[in-house]
XYZ file of N, CA, C and O in Angstrom:
512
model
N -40.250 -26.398 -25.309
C -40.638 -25.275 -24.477
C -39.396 -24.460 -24.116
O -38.319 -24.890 -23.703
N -39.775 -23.145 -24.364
C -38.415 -22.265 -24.006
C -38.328 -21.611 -22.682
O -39.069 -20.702 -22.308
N -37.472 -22.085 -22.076
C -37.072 -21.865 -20.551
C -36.659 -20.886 -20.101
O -36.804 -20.486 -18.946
N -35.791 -20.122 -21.432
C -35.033 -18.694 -20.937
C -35.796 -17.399 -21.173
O -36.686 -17.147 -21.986
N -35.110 -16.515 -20.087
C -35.593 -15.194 -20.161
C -34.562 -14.429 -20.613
O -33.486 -14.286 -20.034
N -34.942 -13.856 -21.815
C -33.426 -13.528 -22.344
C -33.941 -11.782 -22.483
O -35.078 -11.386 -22.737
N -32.760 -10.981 -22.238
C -32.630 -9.555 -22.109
C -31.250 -8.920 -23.121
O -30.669 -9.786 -23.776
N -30.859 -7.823 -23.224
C -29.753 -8.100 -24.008
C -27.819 -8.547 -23.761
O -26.923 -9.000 -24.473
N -28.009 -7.951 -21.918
C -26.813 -8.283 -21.311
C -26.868 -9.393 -20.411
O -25.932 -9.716 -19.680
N -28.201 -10.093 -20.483
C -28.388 -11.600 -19.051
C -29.242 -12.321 -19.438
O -30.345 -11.820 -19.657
N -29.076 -13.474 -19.617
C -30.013 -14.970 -19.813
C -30.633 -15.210 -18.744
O -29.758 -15.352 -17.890
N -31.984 -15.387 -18.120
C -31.981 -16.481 -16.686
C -32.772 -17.456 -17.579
O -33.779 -17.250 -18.257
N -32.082 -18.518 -17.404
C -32.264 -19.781 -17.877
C -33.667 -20.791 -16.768
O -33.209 -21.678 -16.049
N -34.650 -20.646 -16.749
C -35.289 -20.488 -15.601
C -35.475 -22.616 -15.395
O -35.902 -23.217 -14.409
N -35.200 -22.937 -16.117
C -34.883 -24.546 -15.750
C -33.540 -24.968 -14.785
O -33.499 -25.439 -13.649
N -32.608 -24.642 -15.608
C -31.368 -24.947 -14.892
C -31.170 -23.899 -13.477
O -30.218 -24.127 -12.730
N -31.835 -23.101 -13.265
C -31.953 -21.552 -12.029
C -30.476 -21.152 -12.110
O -29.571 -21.127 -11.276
N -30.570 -20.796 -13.643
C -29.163 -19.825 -13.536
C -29.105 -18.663 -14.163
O -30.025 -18.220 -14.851
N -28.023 -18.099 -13.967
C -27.998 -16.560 -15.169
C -26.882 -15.915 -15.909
O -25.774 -15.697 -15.418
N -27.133 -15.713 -16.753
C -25.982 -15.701 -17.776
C -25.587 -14.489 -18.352
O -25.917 -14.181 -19.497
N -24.846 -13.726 -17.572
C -24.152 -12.580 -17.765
C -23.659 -11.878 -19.088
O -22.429 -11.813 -19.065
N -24.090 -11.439 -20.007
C -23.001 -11.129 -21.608
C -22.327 -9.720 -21.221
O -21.225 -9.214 -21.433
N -23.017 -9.485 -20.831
C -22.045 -7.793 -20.549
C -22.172 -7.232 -19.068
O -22.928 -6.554 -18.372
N -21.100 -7.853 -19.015
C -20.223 -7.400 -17.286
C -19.534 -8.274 -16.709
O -18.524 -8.605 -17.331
N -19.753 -8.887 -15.516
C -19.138 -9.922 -14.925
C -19.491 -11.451 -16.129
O -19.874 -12.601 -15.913
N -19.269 -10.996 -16.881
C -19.196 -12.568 -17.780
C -19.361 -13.920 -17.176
O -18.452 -14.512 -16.596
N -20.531 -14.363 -17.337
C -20.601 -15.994 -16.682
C -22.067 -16.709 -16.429
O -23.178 -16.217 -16.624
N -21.804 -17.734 -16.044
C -22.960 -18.074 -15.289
C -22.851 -18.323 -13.896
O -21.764 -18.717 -13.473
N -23.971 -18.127 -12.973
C -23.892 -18.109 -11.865
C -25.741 -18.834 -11.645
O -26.749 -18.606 -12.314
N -25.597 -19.459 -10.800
C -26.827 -20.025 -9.995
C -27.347 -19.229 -9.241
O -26.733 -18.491 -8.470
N -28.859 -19.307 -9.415
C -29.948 -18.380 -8.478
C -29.811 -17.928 -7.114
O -30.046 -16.848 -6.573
N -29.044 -19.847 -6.393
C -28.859 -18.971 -5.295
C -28.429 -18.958 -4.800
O -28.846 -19.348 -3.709
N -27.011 -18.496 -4.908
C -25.999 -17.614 -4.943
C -26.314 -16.204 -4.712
O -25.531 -15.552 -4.023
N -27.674 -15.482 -5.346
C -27.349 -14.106 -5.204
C -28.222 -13.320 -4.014
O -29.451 -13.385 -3.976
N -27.847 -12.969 -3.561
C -28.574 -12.293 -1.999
C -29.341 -10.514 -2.019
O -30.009 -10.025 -1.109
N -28.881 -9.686 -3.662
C -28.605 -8.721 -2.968
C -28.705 -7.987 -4.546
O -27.640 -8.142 -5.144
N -29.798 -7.183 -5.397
C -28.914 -6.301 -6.807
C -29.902 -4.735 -6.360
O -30.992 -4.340 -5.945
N -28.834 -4.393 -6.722
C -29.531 -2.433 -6.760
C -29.221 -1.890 -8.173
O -28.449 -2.494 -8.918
N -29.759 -0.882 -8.487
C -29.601 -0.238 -10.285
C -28.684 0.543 -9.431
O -28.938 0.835 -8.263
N -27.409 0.929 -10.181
C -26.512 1.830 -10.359
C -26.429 2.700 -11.581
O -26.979 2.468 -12.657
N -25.836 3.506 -11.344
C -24.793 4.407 -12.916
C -23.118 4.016 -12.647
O -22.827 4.617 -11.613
N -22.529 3.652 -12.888
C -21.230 3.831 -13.181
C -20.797 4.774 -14.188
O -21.144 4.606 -15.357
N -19.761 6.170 -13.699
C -19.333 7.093 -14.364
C -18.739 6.780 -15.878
O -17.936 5.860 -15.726
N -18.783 7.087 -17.017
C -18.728 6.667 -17.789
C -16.975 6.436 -18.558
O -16.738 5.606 -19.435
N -16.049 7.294 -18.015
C -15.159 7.032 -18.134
C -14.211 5.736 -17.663
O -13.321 5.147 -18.277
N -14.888 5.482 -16.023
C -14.086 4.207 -15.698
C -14.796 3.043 -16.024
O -14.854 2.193 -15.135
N -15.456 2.761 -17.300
C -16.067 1.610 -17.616
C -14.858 0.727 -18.260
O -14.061 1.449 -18.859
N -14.609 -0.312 -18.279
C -13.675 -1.355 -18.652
C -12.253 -1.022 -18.051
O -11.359 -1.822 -18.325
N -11.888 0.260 -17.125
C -11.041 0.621 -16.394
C -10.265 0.141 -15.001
O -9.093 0.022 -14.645
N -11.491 -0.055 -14.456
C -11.347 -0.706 -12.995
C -12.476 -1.808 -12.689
O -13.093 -2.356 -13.603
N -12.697 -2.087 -11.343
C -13.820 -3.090 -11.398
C -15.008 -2.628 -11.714
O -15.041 -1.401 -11.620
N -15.741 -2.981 -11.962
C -17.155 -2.304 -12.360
C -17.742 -1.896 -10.714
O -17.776 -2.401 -9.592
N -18.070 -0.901 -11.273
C -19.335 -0.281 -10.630
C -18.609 0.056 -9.131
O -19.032 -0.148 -7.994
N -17.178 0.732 -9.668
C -16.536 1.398 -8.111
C -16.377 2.308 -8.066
O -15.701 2.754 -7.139
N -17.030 3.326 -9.273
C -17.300 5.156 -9.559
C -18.948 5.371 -9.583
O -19.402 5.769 -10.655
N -19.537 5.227 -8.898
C -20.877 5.345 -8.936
C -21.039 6.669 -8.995
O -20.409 7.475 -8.311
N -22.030 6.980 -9.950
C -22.460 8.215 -10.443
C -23.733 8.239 -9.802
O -24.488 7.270 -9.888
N -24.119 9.567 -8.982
C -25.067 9.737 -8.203
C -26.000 10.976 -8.533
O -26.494 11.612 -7.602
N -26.177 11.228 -9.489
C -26.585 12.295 -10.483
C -27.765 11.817 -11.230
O -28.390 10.841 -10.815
N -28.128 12.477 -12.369
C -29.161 11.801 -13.250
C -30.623 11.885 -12.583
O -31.423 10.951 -12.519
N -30.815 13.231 -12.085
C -32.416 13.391 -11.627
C -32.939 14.822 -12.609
O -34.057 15.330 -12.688
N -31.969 15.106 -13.117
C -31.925 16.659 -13.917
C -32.798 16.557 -15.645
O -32.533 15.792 -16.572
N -33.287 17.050 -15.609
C -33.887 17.390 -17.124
C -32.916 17.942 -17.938
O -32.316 18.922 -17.496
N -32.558 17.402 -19.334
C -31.849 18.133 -20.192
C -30.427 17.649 -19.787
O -30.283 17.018 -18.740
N -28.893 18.065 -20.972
C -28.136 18.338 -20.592
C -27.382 19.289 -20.495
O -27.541 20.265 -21.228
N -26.312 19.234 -19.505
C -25.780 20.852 -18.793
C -24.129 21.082 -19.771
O -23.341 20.243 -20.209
N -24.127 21.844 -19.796
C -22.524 21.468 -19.987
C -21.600 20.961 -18.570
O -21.824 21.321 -17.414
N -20.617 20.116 -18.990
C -19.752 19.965 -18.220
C -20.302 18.439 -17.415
O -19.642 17.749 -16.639
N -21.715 18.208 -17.896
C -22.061 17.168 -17.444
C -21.822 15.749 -17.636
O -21.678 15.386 -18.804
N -21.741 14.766 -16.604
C -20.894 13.521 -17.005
C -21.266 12.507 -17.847
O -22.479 12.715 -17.876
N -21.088 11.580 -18.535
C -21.656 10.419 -19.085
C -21.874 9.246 -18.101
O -21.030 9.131 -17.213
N -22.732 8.502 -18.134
C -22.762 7.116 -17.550
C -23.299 6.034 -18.115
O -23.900 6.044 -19.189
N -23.127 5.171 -17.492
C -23.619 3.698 -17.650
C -24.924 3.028 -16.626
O -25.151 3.053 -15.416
N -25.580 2.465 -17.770
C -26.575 1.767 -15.885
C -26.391 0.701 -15.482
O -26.018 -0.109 -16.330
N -26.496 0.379 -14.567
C -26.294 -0.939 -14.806
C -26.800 -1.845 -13.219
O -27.262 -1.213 -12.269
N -26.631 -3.190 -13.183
C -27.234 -3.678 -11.931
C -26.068 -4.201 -11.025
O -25.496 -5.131 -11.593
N -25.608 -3.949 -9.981
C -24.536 -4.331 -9.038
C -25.445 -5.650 -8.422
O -26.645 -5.540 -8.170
N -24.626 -6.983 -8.213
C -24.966 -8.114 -7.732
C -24.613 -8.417 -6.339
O -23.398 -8.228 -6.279
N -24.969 -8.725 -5.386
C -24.192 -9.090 -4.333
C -24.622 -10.736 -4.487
O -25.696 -11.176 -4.896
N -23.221 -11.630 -3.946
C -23.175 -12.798 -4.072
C -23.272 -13.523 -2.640
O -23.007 -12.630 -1.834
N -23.452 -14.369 -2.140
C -23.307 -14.736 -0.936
C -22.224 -14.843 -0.117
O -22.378 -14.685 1.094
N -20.836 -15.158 -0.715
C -19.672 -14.749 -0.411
C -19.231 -13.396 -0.115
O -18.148 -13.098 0.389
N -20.146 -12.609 -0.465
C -19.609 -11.306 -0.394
C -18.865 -10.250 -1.931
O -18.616 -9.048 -2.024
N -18.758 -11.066 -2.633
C -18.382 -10.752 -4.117
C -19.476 -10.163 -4.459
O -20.407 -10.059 -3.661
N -19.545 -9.586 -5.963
C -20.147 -8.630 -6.358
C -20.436 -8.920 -8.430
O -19.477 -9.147 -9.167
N -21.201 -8.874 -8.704
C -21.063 -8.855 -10.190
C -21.959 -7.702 -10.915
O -22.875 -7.152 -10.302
N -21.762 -7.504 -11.729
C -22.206 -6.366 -12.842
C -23.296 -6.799 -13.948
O -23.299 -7.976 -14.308
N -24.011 -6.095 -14.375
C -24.579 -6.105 -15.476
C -24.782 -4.918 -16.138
O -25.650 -4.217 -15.617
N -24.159 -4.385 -17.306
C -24.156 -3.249 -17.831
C -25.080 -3.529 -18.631
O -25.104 -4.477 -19.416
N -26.172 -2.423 -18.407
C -27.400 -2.111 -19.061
C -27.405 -1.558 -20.347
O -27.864 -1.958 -21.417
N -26.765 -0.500 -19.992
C -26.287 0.751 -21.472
C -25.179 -0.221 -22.282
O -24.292 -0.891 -21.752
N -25.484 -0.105 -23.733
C -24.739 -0.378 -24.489
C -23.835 0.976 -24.889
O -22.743 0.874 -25.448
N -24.486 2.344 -24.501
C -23.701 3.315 -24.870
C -23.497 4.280 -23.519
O -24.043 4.021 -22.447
N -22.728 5.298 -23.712
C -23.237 6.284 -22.059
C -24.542 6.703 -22.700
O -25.238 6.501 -23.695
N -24.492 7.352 -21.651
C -26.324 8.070 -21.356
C -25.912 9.091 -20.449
O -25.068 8.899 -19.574
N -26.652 10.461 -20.699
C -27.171 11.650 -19.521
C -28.216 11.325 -19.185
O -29.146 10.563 -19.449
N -27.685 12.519 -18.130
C -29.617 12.555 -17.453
C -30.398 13.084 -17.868
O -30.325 14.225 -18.322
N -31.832 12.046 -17.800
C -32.483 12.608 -18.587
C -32.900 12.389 -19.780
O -34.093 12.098 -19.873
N -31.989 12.460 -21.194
C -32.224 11.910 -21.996
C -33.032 10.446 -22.040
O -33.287 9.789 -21.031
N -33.469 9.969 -23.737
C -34.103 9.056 -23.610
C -33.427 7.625 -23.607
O -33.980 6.547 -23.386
N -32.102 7.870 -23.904
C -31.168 6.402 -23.619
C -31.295 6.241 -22.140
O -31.217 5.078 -21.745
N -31.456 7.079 -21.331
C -31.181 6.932 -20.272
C -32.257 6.318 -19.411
O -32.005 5.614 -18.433
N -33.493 6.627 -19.836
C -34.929 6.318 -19.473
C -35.446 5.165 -19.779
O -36.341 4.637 -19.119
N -34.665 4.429 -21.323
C -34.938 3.326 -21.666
C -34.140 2.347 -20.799
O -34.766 1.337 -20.477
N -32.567 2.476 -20.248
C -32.146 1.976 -20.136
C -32.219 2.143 -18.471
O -31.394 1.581 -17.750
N -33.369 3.033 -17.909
C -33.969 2.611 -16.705
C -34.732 1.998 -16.810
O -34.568 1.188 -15.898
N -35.736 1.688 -17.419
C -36.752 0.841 -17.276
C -36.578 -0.655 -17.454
O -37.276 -1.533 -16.947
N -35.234 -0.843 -18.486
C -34.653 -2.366 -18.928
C -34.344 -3.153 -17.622
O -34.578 -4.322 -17.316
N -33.620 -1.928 -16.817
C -32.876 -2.274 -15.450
C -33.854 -2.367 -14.264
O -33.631 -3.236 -13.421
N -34.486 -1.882 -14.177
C -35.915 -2.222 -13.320
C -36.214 -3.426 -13.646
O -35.890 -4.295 -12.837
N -36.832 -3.799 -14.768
C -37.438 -4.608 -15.300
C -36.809 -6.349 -14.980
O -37.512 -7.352 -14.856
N -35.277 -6.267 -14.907
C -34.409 -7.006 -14.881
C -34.367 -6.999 -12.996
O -34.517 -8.050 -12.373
N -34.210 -6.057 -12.506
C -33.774 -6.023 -10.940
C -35.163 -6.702 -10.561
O -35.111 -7.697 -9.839
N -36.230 -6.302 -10.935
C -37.386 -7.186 -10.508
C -37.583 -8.535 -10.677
O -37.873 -9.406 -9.857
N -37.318 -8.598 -12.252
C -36.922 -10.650 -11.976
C -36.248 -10.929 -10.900
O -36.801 -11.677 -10.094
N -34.772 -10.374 -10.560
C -34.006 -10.756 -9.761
C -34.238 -10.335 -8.061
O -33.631 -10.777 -7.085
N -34.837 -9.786 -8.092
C -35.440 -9.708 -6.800
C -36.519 -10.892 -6.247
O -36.612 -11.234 -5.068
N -37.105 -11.294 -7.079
C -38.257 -12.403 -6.926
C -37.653 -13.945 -7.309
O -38.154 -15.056 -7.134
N -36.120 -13.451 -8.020
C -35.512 -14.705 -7.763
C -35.110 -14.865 -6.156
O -35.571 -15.727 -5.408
N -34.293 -13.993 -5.852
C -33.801 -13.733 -4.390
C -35.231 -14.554 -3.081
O -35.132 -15.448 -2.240
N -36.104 -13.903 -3.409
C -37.405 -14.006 -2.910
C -37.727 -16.227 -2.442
O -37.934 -16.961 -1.475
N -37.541 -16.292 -3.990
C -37.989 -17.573 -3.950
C -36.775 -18.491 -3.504
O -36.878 -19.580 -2.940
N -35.475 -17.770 -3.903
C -34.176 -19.258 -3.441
C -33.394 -18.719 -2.489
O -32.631 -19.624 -2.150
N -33.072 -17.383 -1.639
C -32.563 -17.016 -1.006
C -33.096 -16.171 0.196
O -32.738 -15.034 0.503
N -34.078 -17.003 0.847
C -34.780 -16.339 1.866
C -34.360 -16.696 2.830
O -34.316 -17.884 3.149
N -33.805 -15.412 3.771
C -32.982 -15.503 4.882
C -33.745 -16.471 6.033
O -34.975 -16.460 6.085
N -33.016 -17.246 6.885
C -33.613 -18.177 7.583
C -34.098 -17.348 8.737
O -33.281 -16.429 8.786
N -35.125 -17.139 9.851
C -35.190 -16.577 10.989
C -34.670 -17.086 12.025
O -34.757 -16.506 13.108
């Protein structure tokens, strides 16, 4: 029986309750550990530059592209219980707004933030 949920940048291995990062914060990390993911863009120039996801691109509601307009990345920002942070880059390429890389690679990231939200749900429910 196959246990994993596999996507193209994250494994959740749903036996062992872990998840397995390929593109971004590289690793595995346990379910619950994570408290906290939102979809981002990271600007497309500071990708492999600085830490991930510390140029957030706040754009990308526009039809078409403009000139002069930026490239990005999508991707899912993690919050950890420590307070650390991990990445998952969605886009294998940049993307505008708008376009259809960009639409696919919203819906991947939804799709993914929702597992991980209902992981959160089930192993990291704040105590009252």
């Amino acid at each position: 029986m196959n246990h994993v949920i596999q996507y193209d940048s994250v494994l959740f291995d749903t036996e062992n309750k872990t998840m397995e990062i390929l593109d971004g914060t590289k690793g595995i990390y346990p379910y619950t550990e994570i408290v906290e993911c939102k979809r981002v863009n990271e600007l497309a120039k500071y990708k492999g530059k600085e830490e991930p996801f510390t140029h957030i691109y706040y754009g990308g509601r526009v039809q078409g592209r403009c000139f002069g307009e930026k490239g990005f990345y999508v991707g899912l920002k993690i919050t950890l219980k420590d307070g650390s942070f991990l990445a998952i880059y969605i886009s294998k390429n940049k993307v505008y707004a708008g376009n259809d890389f960009q639409k696919r690679d919203y819906k991947e990231a939804e799709q993914i933030k929702n597992l991980i939200d209902k992981i959160i749900d089930k192993y990291n429910k704040r105590e009252s």
